[in-house]
Tab-separated table of N, CA and C in Angstrom:
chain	number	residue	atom	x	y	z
A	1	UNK	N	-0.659	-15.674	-11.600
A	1	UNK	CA	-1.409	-15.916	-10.387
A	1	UNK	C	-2.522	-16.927	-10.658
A	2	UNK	N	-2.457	-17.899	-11.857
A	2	UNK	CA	-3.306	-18.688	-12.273
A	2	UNK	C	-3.755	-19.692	-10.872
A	3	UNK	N	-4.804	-19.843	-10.905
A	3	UNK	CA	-5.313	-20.700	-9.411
A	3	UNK	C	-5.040	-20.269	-8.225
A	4	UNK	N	-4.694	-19.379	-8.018
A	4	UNK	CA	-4.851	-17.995	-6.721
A	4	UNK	C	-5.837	-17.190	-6.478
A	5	UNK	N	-6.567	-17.226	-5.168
A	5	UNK	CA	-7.453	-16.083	-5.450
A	5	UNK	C	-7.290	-14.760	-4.546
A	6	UNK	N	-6.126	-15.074	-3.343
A	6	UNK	CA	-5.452	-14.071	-2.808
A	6	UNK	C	-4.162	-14.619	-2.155
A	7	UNK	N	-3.602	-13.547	-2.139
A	7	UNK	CA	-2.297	-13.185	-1.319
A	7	UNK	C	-2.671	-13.163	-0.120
A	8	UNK	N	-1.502	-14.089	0.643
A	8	UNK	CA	-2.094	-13.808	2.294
A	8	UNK	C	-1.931	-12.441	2.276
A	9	UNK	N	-1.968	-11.272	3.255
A	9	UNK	CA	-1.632	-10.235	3.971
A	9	UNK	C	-1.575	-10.076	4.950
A	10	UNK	N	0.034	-9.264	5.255
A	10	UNK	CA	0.717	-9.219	6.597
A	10	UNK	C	1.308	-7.415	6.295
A	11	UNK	N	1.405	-7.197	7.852
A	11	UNK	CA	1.913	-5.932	7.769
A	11	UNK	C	3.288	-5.693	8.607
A	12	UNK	N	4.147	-4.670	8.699
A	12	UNK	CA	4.876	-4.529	9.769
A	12	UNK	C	4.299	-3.630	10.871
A	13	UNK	N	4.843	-3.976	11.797
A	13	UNK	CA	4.600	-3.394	13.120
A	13	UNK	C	4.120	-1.515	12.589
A	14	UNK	N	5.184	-0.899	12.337
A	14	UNK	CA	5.103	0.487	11.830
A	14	UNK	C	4.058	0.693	10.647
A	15	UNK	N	3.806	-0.437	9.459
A	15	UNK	CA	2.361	-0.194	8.737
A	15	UNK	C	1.298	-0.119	9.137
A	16	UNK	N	1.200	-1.199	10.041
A	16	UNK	CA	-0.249	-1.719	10.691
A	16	UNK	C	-0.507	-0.290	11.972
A	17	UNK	N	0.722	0.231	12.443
A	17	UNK	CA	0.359	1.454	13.004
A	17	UNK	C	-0.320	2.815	12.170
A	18	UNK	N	0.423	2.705	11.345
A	18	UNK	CA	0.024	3.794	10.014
A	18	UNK	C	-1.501	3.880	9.662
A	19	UNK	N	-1.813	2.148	9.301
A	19	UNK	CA	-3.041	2.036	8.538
A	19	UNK	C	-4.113	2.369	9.680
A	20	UNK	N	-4.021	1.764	11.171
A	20	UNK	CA	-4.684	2.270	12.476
A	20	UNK	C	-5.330	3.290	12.623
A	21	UNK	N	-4.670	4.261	12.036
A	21	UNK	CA	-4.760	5.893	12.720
A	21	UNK	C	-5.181	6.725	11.138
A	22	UNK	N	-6.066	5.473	9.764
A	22	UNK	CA	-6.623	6.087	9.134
A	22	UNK	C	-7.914	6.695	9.666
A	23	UNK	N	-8.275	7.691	8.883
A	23	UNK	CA	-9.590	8.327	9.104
A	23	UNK	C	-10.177	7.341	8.492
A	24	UNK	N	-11.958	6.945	8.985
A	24	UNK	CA	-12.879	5.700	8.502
A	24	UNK	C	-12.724	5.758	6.716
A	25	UNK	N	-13.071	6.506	6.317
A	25	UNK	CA	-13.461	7.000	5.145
A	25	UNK	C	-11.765	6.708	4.183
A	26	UNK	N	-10.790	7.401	4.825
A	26	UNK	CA	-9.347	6.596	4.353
A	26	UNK	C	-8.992	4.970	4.298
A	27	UNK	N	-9.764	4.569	5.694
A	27	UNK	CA	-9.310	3.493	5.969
A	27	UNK	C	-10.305	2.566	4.895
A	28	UNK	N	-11.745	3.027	4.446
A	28	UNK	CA	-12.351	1.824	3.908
A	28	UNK	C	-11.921	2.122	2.169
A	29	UNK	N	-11.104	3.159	2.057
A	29	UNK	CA	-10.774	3.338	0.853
A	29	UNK	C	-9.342	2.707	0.501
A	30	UNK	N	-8.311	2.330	2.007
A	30	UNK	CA	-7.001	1.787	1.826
A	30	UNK	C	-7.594	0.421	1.521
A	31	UNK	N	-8.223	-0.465	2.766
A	31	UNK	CA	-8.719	-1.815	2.820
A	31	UNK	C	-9.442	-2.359	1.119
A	32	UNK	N	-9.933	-1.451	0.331
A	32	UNK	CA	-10.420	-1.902	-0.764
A	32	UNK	C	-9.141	-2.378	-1.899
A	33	UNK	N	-7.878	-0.900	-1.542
A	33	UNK	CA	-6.908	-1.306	-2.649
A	33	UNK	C	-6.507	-2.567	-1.695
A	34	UNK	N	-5.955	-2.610	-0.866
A	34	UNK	CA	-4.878	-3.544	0.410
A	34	UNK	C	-5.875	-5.197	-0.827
A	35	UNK	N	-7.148	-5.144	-0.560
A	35	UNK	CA	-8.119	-6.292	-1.361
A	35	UNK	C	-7.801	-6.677	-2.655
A	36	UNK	N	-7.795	-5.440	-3.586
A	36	UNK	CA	-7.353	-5.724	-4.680
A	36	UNK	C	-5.770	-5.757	-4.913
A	37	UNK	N	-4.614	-5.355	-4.330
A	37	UNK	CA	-3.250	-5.691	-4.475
A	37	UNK	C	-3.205	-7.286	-4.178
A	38	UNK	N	-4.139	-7.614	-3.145
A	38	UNK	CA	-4.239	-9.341	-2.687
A	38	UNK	C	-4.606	-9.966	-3.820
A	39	UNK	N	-5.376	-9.884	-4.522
A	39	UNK	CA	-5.767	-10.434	-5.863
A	39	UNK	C	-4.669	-10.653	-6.855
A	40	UNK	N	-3.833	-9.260	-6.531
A	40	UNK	CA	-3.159	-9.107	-8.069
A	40	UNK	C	-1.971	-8.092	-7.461
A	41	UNK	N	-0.751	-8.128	-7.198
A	41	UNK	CA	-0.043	-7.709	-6.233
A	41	UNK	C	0.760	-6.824	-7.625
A	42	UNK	N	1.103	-6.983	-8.486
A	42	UNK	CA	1.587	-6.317	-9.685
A	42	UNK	C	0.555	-5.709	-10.856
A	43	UNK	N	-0.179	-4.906	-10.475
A	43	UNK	CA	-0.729	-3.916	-11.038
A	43	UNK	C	-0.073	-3.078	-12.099
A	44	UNK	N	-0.153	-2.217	-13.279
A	44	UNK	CA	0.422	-1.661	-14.216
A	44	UNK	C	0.918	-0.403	-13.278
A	45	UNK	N	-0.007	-0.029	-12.576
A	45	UNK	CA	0.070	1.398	-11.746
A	45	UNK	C	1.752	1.252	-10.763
A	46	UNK	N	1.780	-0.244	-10.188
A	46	UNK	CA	2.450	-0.227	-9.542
A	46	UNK	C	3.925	-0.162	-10.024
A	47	UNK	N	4.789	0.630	-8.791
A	47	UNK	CA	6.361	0.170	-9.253
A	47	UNK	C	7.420	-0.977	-8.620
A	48	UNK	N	8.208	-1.430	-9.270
A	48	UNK	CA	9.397	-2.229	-8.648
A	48	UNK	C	10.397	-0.916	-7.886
A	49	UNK	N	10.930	-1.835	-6.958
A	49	UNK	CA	12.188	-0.818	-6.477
A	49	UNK	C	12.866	-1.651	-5.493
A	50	UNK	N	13.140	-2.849	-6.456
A	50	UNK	CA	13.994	-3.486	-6.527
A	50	UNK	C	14.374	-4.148	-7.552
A	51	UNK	N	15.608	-4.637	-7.811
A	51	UNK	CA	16.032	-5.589	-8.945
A	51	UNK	C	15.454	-6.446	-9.217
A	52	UNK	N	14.544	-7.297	-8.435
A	52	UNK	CA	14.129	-8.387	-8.162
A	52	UNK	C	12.374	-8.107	-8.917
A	53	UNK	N	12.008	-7.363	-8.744
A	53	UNK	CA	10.387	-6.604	-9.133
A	53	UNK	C	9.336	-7.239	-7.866
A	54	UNK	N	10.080	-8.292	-7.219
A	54	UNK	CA	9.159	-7.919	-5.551
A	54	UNK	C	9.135	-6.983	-4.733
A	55	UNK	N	9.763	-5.973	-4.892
A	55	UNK	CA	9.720	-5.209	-3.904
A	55	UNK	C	8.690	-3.758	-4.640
A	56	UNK	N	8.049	-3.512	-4.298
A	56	UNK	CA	7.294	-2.494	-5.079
A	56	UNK	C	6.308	-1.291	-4.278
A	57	UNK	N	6.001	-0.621	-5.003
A	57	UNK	CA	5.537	0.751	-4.460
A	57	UNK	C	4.176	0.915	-5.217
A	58	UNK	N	3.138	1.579	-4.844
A	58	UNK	CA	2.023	1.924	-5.221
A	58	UNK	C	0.824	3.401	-4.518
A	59	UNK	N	0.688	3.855	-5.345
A	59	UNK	CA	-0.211	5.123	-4.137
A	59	UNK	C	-1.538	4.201	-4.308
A	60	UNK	N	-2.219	3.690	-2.672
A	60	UNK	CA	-3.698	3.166	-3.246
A	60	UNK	C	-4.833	4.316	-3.542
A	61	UNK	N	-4.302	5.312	-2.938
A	61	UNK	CA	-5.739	6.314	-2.943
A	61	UNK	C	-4.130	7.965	-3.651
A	62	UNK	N	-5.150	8.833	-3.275
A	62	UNK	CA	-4.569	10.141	-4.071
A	62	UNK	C	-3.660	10.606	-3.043
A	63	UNK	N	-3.665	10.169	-1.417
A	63	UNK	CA	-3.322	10.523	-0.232
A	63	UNK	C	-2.494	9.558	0.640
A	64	UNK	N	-2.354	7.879	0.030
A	64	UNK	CA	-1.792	7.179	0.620
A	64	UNK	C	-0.803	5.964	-0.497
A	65	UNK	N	0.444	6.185	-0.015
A	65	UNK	CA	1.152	5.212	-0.986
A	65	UNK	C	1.836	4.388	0.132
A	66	UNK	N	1.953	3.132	-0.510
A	66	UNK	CA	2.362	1.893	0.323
A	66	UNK	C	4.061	1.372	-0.409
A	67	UNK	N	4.601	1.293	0.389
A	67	UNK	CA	5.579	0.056	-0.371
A	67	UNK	C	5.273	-1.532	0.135
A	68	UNK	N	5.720	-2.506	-0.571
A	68	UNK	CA	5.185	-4.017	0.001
A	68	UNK	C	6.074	-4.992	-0.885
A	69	UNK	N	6.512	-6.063	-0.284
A	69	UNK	CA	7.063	-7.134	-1.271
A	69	UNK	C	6.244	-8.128	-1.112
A	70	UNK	N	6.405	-9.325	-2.490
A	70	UNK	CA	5.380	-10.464	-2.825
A	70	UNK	C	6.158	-11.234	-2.190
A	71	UNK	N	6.314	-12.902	-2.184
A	71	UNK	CA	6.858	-13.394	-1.430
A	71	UNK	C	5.735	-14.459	-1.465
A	72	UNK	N	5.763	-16.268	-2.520
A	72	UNK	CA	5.251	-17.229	-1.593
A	72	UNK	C	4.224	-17.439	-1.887
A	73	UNK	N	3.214	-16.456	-2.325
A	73	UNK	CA	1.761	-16.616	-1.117
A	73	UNK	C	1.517	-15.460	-0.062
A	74	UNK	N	2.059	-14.590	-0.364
A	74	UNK	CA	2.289	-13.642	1.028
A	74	UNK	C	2.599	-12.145	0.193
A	75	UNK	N	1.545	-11.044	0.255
A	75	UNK	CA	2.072	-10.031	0.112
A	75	UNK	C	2.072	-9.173	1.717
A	76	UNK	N	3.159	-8.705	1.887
A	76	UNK	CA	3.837	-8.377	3.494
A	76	UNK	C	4.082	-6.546	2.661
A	77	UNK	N	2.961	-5.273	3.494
A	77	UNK	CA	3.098	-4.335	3.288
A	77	UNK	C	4.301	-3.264	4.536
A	78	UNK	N	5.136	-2.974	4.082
A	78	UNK	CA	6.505	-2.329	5.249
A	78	UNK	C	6.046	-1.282	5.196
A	79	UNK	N	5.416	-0.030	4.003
A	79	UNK	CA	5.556	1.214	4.242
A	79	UNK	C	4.103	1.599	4.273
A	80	UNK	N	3.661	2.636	5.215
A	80	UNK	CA	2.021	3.223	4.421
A	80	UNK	C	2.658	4.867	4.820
A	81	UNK	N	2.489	5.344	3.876
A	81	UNK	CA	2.734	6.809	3.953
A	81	UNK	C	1.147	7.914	3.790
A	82	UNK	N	0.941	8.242	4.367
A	82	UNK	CA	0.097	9.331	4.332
A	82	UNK	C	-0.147	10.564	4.151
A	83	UNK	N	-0.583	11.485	2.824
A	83	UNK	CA	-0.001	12.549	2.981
A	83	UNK	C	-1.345	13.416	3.077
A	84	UNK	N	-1.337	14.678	3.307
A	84	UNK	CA	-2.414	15.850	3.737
A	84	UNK	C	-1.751	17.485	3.289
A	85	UNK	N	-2.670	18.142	2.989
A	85	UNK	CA	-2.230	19.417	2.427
A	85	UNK	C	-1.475	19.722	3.728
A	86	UNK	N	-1.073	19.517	4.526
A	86	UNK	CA	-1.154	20.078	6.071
A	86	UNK	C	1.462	19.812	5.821
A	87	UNK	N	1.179	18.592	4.359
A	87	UNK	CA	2.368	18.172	4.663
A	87	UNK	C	3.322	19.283	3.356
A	88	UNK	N	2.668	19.625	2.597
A	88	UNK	CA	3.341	20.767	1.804
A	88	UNK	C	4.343	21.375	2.366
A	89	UNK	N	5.193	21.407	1.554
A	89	UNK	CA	6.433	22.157	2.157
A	89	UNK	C	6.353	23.768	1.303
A	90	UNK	N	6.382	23.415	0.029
A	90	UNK	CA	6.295	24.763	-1.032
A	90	UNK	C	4.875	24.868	-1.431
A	91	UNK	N	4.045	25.241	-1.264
A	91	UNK	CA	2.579	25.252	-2.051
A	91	UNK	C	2.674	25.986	-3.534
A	92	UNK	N	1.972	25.096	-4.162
A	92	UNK	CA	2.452	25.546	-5.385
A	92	UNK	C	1.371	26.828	-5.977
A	93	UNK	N	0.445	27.449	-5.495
A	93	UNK	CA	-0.222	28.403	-5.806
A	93	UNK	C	0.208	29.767	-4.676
């Protein structure tokens, strides 16, 4: 990423709904990683899941994982998943 200092960022219709309907406190904690993936879109944390290693996955916070591919000049986020004790299926205690 030598002489880059960000990735554009774009979302899909269904992310940009996702990221919307964070709580403030979620949302200024997504917008900080969303900042730093722009910097540096392949993080150690992050995964490929694709052949290609653009296509990749990352949790930014303990409660929200994104999928997103690089592309260009352009990191374009497709998934924001959100999760809450509320989504447990088996609780483990």
């Amino acid at each position: 990423m030598a002489g880059r200092t960000a990735y554009e960022v774009y979302y899909t219709e269904q992310a940009a709904a996702a990221r919307d309907q964070l709580e403030e406190r979620q949302r200024a904690a997504f917008d900080k990683g969303i900042m730093m993936l722009a910097r540096d879109p392949y993080p150690d944390l992050s995964r490929s899941i694709s052949s290609t290693g653009d296509d990749r996955t990352i949790r930014l916070t303990q409660n929200i994982l994104i999928e997103y591919t690089v592309s260009v000049g352009r990191l374009l986020i497709f998934i924001v998943l959100v999760f809450n004790d509320k989504d447990i299926f088996v609780p483990g205690d």
